[in-house]
XYZ file of C-alpha atoms in Angstrom:
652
model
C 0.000 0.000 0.000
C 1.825 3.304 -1.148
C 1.002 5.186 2.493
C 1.772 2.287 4.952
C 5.244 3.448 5.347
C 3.480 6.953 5.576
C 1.566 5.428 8.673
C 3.822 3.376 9.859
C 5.671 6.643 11.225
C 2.824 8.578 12.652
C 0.478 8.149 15.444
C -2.405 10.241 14.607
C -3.006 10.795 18.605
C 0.091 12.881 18.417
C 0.275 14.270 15.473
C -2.043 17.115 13.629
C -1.013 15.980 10.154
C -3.327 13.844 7.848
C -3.173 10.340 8.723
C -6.135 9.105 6.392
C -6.832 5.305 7.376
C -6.529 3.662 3.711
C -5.409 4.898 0.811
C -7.380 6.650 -1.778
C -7.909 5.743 -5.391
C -5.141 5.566 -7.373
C -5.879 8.741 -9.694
C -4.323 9.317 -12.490
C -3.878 12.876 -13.634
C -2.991 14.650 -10.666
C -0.550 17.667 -11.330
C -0.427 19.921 -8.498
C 3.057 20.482 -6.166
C 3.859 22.220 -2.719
C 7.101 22.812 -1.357
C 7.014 23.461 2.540
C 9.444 24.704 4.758
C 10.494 22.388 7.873
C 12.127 23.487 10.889
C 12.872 20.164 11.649
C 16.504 19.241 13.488
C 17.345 21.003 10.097
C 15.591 23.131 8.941
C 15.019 21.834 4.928
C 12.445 22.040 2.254
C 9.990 19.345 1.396
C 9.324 18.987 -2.251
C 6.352 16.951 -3.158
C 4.579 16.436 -6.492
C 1.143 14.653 -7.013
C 1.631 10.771 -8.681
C -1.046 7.645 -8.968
C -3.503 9.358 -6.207
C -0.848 10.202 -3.942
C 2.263 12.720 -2.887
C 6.155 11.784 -4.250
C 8.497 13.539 -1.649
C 11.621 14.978 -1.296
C 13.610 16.284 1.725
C 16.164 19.159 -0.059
C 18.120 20.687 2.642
C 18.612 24.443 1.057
C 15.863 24.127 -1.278
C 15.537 24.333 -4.934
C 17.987 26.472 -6.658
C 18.140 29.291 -8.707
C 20.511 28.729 -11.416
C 21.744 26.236 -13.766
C 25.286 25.655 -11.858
C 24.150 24.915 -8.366
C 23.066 20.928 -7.826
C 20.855 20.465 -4.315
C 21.024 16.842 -2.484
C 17.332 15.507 -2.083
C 16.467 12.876 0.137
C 13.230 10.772 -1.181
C 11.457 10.202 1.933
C 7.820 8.057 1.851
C 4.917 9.005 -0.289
C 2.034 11.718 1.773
C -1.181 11.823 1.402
C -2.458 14.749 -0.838
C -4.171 16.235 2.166
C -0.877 17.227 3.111
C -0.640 19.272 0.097
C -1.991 22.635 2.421
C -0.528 21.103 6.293
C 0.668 23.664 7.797
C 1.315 23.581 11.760
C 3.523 22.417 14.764
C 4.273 18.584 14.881
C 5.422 17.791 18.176
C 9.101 17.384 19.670
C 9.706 13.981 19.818
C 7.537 12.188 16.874
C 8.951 12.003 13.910
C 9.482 15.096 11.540
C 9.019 17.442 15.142
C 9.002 20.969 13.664
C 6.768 23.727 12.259
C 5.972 23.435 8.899
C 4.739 25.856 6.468
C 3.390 26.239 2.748
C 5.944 28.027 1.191
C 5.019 27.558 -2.379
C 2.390 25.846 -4.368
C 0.897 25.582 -7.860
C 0.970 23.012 -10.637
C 3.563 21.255 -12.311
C 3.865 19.104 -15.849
C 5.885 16.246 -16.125
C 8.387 15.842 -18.766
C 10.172 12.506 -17.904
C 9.581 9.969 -15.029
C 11.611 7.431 -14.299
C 13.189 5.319 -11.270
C 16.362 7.002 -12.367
C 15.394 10.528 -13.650
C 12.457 12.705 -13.086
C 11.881 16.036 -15.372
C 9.040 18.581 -14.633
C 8.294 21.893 -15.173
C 6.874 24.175 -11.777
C 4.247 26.781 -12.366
C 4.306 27.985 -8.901
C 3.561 31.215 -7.405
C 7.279 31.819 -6.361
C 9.042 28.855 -8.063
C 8.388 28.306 -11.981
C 10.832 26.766 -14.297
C 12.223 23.084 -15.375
C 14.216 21.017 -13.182
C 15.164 17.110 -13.191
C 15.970 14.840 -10.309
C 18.521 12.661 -10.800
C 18.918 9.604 -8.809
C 22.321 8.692 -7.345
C 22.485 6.695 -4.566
C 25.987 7.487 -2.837
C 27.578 6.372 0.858
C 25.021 2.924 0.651
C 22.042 5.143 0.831
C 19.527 4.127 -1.749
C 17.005 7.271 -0.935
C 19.733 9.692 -2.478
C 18.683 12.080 -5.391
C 20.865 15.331 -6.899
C 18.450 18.220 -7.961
C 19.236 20.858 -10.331
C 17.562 23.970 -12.417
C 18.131 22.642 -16.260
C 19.583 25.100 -18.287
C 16.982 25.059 -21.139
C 14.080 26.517 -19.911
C 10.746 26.498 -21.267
C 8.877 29.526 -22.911
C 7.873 32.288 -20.352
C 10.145 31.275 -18.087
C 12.590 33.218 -16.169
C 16.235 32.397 -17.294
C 18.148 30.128 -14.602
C 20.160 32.636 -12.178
C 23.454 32.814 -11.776
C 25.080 30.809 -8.522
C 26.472 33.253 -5.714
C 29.914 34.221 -6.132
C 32.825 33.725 -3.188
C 35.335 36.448 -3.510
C 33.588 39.653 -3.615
C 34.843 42.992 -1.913
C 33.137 45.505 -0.756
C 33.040 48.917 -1.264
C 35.704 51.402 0.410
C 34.207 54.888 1.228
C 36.673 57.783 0.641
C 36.969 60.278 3.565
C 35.856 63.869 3.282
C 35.686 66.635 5.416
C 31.969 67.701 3.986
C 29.059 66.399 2.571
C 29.564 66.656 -1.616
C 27.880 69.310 -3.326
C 26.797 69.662 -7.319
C 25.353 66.260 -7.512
C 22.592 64.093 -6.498
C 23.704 61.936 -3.599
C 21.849 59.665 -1.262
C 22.986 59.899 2.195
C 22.758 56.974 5.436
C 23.854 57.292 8.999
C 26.574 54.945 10.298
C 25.794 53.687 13.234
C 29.067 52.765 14.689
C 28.884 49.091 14.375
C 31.618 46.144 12.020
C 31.304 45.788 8.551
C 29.722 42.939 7.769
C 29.715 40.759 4.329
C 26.317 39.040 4.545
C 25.818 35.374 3.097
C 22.484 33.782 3.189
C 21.963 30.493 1.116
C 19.418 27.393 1.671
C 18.291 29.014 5.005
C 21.638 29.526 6.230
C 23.176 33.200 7.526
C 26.663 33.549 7.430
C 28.264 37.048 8.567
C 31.971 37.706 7.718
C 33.313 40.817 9.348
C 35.526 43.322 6.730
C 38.567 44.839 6.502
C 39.429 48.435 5.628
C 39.680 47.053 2.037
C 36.988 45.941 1.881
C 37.464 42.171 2.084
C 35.904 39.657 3.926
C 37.300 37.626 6.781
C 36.607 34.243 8.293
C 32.739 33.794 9.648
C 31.994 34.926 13.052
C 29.175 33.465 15.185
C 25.722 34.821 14.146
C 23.680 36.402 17.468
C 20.349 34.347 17.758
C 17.980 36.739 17.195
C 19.238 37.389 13.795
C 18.962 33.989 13.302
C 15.640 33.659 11.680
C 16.306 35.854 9.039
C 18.275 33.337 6.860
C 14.753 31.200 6.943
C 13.291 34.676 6.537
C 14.847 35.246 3.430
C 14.332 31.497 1.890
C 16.310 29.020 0.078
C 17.690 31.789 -2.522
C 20.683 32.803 -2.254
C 21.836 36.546 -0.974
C 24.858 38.872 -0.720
C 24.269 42.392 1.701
C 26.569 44.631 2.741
C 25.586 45.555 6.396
C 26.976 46.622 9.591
C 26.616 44.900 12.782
C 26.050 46.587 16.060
C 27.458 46.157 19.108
C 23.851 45.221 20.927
C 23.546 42.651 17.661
C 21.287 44.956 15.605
C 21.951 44.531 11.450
C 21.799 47.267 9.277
C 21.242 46.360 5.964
C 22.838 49.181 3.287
C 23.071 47.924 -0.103
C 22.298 44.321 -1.810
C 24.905 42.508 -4.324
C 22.973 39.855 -5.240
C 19.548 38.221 -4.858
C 16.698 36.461 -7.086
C 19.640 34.485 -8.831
C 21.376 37.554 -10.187
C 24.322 39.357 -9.626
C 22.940 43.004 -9.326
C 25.986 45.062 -8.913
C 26.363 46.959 -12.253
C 22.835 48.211 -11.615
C 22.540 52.242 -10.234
C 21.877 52.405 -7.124
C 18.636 53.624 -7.216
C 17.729 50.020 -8.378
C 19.527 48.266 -5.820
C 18.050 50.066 -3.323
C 14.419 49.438 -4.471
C 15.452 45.421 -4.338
C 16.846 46.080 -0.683
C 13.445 47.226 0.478
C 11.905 44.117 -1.187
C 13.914 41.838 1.239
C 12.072 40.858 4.278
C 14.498 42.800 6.646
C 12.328 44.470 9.105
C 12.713 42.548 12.428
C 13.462 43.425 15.616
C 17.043 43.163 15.420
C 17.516 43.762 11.377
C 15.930 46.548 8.779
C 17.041 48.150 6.131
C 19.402 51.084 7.106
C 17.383 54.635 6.140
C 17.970 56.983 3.543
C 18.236 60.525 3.396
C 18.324 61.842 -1.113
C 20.438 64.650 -1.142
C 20.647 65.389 2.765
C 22.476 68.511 3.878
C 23.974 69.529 6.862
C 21.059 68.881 9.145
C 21.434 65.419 8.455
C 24.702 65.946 10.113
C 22.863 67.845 12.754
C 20.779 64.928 13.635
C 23.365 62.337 13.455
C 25.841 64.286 15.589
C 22.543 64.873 18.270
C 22.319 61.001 18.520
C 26.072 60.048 18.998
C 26.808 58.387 15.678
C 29.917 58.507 14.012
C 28.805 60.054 10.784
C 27.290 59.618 7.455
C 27.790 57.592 3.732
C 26.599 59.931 0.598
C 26.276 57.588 -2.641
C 26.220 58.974 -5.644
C 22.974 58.598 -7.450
C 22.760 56.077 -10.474
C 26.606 54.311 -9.465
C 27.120 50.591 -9.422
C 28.286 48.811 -6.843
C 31.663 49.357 -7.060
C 34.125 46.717 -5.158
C 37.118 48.355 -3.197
C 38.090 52.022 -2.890
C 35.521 54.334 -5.061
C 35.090 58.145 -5.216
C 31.097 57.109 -5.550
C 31.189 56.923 -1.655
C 32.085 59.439 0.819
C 32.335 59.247 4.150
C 31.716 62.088 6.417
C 32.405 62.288 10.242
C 29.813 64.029 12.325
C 32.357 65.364 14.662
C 30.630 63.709 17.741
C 31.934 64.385 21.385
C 30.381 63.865 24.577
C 28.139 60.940 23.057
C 29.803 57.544 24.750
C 32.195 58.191 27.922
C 35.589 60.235 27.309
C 38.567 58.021 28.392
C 38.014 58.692 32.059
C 34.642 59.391 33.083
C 31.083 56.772 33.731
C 28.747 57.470 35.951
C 27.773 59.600 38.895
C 30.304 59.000 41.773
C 31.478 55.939 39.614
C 34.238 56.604 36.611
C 34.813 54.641 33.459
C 38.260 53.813 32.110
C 39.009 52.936 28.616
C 34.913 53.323 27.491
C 35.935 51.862 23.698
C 38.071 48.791 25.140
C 36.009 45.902 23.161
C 35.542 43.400 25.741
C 33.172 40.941 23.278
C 35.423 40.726 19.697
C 32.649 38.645 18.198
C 30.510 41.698 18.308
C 32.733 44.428 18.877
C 30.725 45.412 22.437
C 32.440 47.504 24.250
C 32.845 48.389 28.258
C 30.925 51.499 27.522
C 28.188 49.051 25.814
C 28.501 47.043 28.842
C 27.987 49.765 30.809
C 24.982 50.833 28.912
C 23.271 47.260 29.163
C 23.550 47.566 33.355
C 22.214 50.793 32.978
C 18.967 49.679 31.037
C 18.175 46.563 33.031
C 18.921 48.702 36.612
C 14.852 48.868 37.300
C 14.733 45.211 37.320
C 17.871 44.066 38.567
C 18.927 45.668 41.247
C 16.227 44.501 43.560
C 17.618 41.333 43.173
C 21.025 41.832 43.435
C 20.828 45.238 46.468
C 21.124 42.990 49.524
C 23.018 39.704 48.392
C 26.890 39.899 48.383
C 28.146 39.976 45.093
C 30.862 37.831 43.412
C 32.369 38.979 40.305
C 33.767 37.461 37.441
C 35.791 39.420 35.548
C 37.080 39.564 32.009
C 40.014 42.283 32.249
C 41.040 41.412 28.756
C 38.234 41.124 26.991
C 36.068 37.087 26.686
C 38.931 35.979 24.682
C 41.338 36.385 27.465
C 41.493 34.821 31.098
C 38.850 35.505 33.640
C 38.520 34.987 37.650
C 36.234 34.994 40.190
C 36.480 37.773 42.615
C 35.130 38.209 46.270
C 37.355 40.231 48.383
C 36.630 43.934 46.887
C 38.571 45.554 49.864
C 41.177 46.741 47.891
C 40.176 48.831 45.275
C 36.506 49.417 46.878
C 35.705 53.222 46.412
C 34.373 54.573 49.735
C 30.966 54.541 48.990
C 30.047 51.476 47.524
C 28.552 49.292 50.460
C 30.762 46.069 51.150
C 29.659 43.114 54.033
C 32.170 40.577 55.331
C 31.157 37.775 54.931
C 32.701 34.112 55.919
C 33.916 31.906 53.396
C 34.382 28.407 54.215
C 37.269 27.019 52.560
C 38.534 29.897 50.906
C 41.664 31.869 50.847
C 40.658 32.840 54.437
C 38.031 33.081 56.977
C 36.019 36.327 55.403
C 36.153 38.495 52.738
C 34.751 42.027 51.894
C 32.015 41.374 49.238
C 30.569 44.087 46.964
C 26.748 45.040 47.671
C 25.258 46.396 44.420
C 22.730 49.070 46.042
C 22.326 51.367 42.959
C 23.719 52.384 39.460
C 26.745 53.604 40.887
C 27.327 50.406 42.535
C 26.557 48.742 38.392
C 28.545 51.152 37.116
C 31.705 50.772 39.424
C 31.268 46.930 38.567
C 30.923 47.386 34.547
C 34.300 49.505 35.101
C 36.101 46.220 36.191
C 34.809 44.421 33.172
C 33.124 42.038 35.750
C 30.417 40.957 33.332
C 29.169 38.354 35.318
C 27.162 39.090 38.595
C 26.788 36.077 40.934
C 24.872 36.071 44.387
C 23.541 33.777 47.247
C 19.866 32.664 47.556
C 19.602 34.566 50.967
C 20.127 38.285 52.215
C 22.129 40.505 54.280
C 19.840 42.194 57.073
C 20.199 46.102 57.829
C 23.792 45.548 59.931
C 24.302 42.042 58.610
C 28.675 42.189 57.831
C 29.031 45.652 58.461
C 30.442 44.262 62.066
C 32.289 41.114 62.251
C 31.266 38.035 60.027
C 27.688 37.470 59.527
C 26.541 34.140 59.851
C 22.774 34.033 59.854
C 21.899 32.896 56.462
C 18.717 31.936 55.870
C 17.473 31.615 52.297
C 14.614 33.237 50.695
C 14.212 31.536 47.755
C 14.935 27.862 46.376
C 17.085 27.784 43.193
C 16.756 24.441 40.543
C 19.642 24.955 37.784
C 19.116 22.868 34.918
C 22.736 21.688 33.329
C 21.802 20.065 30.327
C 24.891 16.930 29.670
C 26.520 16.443 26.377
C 24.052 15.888 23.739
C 21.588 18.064 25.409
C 20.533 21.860 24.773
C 18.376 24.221 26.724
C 15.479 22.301 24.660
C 15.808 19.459 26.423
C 15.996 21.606 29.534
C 12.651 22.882 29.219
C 11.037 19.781 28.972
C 12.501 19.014 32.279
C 11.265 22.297 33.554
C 7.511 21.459 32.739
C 7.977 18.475 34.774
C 9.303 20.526 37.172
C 6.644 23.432 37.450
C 3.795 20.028 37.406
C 5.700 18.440 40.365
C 6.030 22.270 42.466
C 2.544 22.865 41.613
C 1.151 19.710 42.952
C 2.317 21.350 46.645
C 1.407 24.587 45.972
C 4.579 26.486 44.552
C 5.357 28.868 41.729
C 7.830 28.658 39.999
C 9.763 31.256 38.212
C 12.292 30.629 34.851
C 15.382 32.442 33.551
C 18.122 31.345 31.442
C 21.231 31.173 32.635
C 22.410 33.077 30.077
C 24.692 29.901 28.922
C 23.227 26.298 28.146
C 20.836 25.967 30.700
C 18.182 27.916 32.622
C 17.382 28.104 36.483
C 13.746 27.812 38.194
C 13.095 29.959 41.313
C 10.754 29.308 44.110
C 10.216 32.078 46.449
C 10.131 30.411 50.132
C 10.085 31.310 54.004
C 12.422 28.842 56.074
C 14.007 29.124 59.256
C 17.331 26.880 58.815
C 19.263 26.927 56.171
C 19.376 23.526 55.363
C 15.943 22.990 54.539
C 15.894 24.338 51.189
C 18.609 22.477 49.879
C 17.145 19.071 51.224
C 13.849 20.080 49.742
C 15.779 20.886 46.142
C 17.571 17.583 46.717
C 14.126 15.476 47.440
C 12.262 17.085 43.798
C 15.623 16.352 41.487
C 15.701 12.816 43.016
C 11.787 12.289 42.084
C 12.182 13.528 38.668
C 15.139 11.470 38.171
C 13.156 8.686 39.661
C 10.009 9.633 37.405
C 12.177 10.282 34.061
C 15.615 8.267 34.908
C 16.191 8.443 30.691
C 15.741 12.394 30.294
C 16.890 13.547 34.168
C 19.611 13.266 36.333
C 20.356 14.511 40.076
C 23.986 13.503 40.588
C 26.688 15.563 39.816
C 28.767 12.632 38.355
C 30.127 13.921 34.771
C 29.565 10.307 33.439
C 26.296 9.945 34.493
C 24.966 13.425 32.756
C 25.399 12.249 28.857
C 21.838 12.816 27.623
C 20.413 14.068 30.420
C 19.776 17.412 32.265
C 21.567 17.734 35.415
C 19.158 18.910 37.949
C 21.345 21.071 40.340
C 20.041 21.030 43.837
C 23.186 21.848 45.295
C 23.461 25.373 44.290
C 21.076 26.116 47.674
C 24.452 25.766 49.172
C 24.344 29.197 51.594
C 28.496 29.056 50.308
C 27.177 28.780 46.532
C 26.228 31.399 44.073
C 24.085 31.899 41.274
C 24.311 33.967 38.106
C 22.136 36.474 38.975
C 18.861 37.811 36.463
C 19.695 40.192 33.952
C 23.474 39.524 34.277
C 25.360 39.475 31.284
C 27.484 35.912 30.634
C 31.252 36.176 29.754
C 30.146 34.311 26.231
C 31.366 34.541 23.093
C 28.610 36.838 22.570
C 27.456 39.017 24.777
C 24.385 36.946 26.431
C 21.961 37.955 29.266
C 20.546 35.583 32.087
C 16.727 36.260 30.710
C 13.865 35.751 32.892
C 11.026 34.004 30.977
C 7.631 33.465 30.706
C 5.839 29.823 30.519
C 4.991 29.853 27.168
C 7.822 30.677 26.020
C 9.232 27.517 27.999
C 6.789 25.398 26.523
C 7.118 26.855 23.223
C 11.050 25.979 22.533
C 12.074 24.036 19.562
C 15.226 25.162 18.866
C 18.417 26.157 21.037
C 18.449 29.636 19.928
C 14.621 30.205 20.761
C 15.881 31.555 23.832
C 19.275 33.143 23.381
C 19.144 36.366 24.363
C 21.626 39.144 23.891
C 21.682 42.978 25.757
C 20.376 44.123 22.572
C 16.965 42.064 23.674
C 16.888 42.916 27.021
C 15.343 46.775 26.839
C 12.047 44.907 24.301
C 11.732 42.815 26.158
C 11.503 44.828 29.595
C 9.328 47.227 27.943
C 6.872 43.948 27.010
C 7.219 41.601 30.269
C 8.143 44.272 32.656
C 10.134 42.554 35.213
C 9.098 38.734 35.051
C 10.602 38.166 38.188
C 9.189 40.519 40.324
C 7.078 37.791 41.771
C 9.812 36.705 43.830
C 10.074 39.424 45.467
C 6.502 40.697 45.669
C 5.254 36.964 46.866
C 5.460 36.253 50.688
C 7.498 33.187 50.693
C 5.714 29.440 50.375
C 6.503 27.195 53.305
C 7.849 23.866 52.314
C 6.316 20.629 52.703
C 8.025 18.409 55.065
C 11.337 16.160 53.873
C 10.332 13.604 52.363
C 6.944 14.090 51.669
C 8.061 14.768 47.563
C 8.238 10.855 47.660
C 4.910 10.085 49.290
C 3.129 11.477 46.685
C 1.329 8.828 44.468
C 3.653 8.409 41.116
C-alpha cells in the first residue's frame, strides 16, 4: 500500500497531520506540487509532487535552486497523502518530523520525464516556476539519495536560470571627506558605529563575515540568535548584503549585491536600493538602514545629536563598485560627549578605557557594557541590592582569562557598600564582598569588566557584615539549575522544567524561569524557612523524584559520566556558600548573552536552542513587554515547604 510506510511513522493521537486510514484511489492525472518549509533538526524544504492518487516527496536541505550551476542533495522520503498538500502547523518534539511546517510555495507542475532514475518537470508555482530534473544517485550505501538541479533550457515564459552566488567579492571602500559633496545628487545613510559585515544567506543559512578596511571579507563569526531567523526569513535563494553589525547585535542592511539568482551590482543604485526594500528585513534586530536623497547639513545635525559617528553619501545612479571608489564618501559628524571620554562613567562611579572591546565577536564595548547595566537597573537591582556579590571578571576582553572575585577591599571606592562575609574554605576566613545598592554600585562593577554578577539565595539584614562576620543565612528563595549533559541543549531543559513546574505545583509552589544566560536555565521558588538547610534538602528530594520519574531524560547527581543525555538537575546550588548567576546579568560568552527571565509559554514553546538566546540588545524589548518577570519573587510572601520527604509520598 503506497502510504503504509506513511503510517507506519505517525500516530495520529500525536500528530495534527493527515493520517487518512486507507489509501485513496489511485488517480491518475494529478498535477499539483507544494514545497514546505520544515524546521525540523534542520531546517530543509519538502518537495512533493502529485503521482497515482498520492504525494512523491523529497527532503532538499537548502531548497531548490536558482541557477543552472548549483546541484541540491534531495532525500526521497515516503509518499504523503495529498491532504498534506496545504498542512501547515507544529508537529510535536519527539515524533517524527518534530518541527513547524509551512506552505511556502504551491501551484501546478507538468511532467516531462519519469523514471526510477530521472524525473523532469516543469513548476508553475507562485514563487518557483521553471524546469528542473531529479537525478537519482544513490551514494555512501544510501539508496534514498537524489541530486536536484535547475536545467539550463528553460521552457517559454520562463525566467532564465540565475546565476550561482559568487565567493570572492569585496566591498566597497568609502573615501573620507571633510563635507558632505555638493553639485550632484547623492543619497545619504547614517553609520551607526557598528563592524562591517559581508552578509551570506543560502538554503536558510546566515553567514556574517566581518571586513577589513579594504573591503574584504574575513573568516565567519558566530551569528547572534535573534538574527537567526532571518536566513529562513529570506528562503532558500541565495543573498549577498553589505551591512553593519552593532554592538547590541542589531543589522543594518545598506546595499544588496545579489539576490533572485542575479548578480545586481552593475545596476545604479537607485535600483539596488528598491530590491533592498523588497527583502524581508524588518525585524526586531535587522531593517534596512534609512535613507536621506540629497541630505544637507542637518542630516549631520541629527546624526551628531544622537552620537553616531557620521554619514555615507552615494552617488545617485553608481554601481556597486568593489574596493576604494570616489562614488562613496564618508563624512564624520564630529561627535563628542556621546559615549564616555577616556576617564569618566557614571555619577560617583568613573569609566576607564569606554571603547576597550571586551566581546570581539561583536565588537561590544565596556561602555556598551555599561549601557546594558544601565537599562536593566529597574529590574535588577532589587535582586542583586542585599546579596553579596561575586564577580567574574574579564580584564582582557572574553577571549582572554577571567577569575572569580570576592574580596573587593582593595580597590573598593568609599561609597560602595561592602559586608564581610565568611567563606568556608577559601583563601581565608572572610572576605569584603561588593553590595550592588544602585547604578553607581553597576557602574563601578561594569568599570572592572566584571560581566558576570553572581549572588547567594539569601540576604544581608540592615547591619548584617558591616560588624564582624555574619553568619545568619537563611534563604529566601529555592534555586533548581538545569545543566543540560553532552548531547543536550536548553530544549531538552525545558522539557525538564515542565515536569518541574507540574511536580512544584502539585504542593502549591510557583515557579519562576530564567536562562542562565549559557546552556541551561534556572527555576526559582520564592520560600520562608528558618534553617538553612531545609531548602537544599527540599531541592535535593524534587531532582531525586524527577530522576526517579524520568531516569532516561533527568539526572540529580553531579557525576560527569552519568549526565550524557540528560539534564543535570542542580540542587546543590542552595548551598548558603554557593552562588548563582544572577537575572539580567550578562554571561562572559562569546557573545554578549543575558541571564533572561522568561515566561511559561515561552518555555513550553522551545524548539530550537536559539529560541531563547538572548543578547543585551533584547533585554530593553523585552523589559518594555514583560516588565520585570521576576518581580514575583520578590513581591510573593514566601511558600513554606512541605516536610522532607513528603516529595516521595506522593502517588507516582
Amino acid at each position: 500500500m503506497p502510504l503504509d510506510e506513511y503510517r507506519r511513522k505517525r500516530d495520529p493521537r500525536r500528530t495534527p497531520e493527515p493520517v487518512p486510514e486507507r489509501d485513496g484511489p489511485a488517480a491518475s492525472g494529478g498535477d499539483r506540487f507544494v514545497i514546505q518549509e520544515h524546521h525540523a533538526t534542520a531546517l530543509h524544504w519538502d518537495l512533493r509532487l502529485e503521482r497515482d492518487g498520492v504525494l512523491a516527496s523529497w527532503a532538499v536541505p537548502k531548497g531548490l535552486p536558482e541557477d543552472s550551476a548549483t546541484v541540491r542533495m534531495a532525500v526521497r522520503t515516503e509518499d504523503h497523502p495529498l491532504e498534506y498538500l496545504d498542512f501547515a502547523g507544529d508537529i510535536p518534539r519527539g515524533e517524527y518530523g518534530g518541527g513547524t511546517m509551512s506552505v511556502w510555495d504551491t501551484g501546478r507542475y507538468e511532467t516531462e520525464k519519469w523514471s526510477d532514475r530521472e524525473i523532469a518537470f516543469v513548476l508553475h508555482g507562485e514563487r518557483t516556476r521553471g524546469r528542473y530534473v531529479l537525478l537519482h544517485r544513490s551514494t555512501g550505501g544510501r539508496p534514498d539519495g537524489w541530486l536536484l538541479r535547475r536545467t539550463r533550457e528553460q521552457p517559454a515564459g520562463a525566467a532564465p536560470p540565475g546565476e550561482p552566488l559568487p565567493h570572492d567579492v569585496v566591498l566597497a571602500v568609502p573615501r573620507t571627506a571633510p563635507a558632505l559633496p555638493a553639485g550632484e545628487a547623492w543619497t545619504v545613510r547614517p553609520v551607526f558605529g557598528g563592524r562591517r559585515v559581508l552578509v551570506r544567506a543560502d538554503g536558510g543559512r546566515l553567514v556574517l563575515r566581518p571586513v577589513d578596511e579594504r573591503g574584504r571579507p574575513g573568516d565567519p563569526v558566530e551569528t547572534p540568535g535573534a538574527l537567526r531567523a532571518l536566513g529562513p526569513a529570506l528562503g532558500p535563494g541565495g543573498h549577498l548584503l553589505d551591512a553593519e553589525l552593532t554592538a547590541r547585535g542589531q543589522l543594518w542592511v545598506t546595499d544588496v549585491l545579489h539576490t533572485g539568482g542575479h548578480d545586481v551590482r552593475e545596476l545604479p543604485a537607485e535600483r539596488r536600493r528598491a530590491l533592498l526594500e523588497d527583502l524581508p528585513l524588518d525585524g526586531p534586530h535587522r531593517r534596512a538602514a534609512p535613507v536621506y536623497p540629497n541630505a544637507g547639513p542637518r542630516l549631520l545635525d541629527a546624526v551628531r545629536e544622537q552620537g553616531l559617528p557620521g554619514v555615507v553619501a552615494v552617488r545617485a545612479g553608481s554601481p556597486y563598485p568593489g574596493g576604494d571608489t570616489e562614488d562613496w564618501v564618508q563624512v564624520g559628524a564630529g561627535a563628542t560627549g556621546s559615549r564616555p571620554g577616556p576617564r569618566e562613567g557614571y555619577g560617583r562611579a568613573s569609566l576607564s578605557n569606554p571603547d576597550k572591546v571586551l566581546y570581539p565577536a561583536t565588537g561590544t564595548t565596556k561602555a556598551d557594557v555599561l549601557g546594558h547595566y544601565l537599562a536593566v537597573a529597574g529590574a535588577m537591582l532589587p535582586h542583586v541590592d542585599t546579596r553579596p556579590a561575586t564577580l567574574k571578571r574579564w580584564p582582557d576582553g572574553v577571549e582572554g582569562p577571567s577569575f572569580f572575585e570576592k574580596n573587593v577591599a582593595r580597590h573598593a571606592p568609599p561609597w560602595l557598600r561592602t559586608a564581610r562575609v565568611g567563606t568556608p574554605g577559601g583563601r581565608s576566613e572572610s572576605a569584603d564582598f561588593a553590595v550592588l545598592t544602585d547604578t553607581e554600585g553597576l557602574a563601578w562593577a561594569a568599570n572592572l569588566a566584571a560581566l558576570e554578577l553572581h549572588v547567594p539565595q539569601w540576604r544581608l539584614g540592615p547591619r548584617d557584615g558591616r560588624r564582624g562576620v555574619h553568619a545568619d543565612r537563611v534563604p529566601d528563595r529555592v534555586v533548581f539549575d538545569l545543566d543540560p549533559g553532552e548531547g543536550t541543549t536548553v530544549v531538552d531543559c525545558c522539557r525538564v522544567a515542565l515536569w518541574l513546574r507540574e511536580l512544584l505545583d502539585g504542593h502549591g509552589l510557583a515557579a519562576y524561569p530564567t536562562t542562565s544566560g549559557g546552556k541551561g536555565m534556572q527555576l526559582y521558588v520564592p520560600v520562608r524557612v528558618t534553617r538553612p538547610e531545609r531548602t537544599s534538602g527540599f531541592a535535593r528530594e524534587v531532582a531525586e523524584r524527577l530522576a526517579q520519574e524520568h531516569p532516561r531524560e533527568v539526572v540529580a547527581v553531579m557525576t560527569r559520566a552519568r549526565r550524557r543525555g540528560k539534564v543535570f538537575v542542580d540542587w546543590s546550588q542552595n548551598n548558603t556558600a554557593k552562588t548563582t548567576i544572577a537575572p539580567y546579568s550578562l554571561r562572559g560568552r562569546e557573545l554578549p548573552t543575558v541571564a533572561t527571565p522568561l515566561t511559561w509559554d515561552e518555555v513550553e514553546g522551545c524548539r530550537e536552542r536559539e529560541d531563547l538566546v538572548f543578547t543585551l540588545d533584547d533585554l530593553p524589548a523585552r523589559l518594555d513587554a514583560h516588565g520585570d518577570l521576576m518581580r514575583p519573587l520578590i513581591d510573593t510572601e514566601g511558600f513554606r515547604l512541605p516536610r522532607g520527604g513528603t516529595i516521595f509520598r506522593l502517588p507516582g
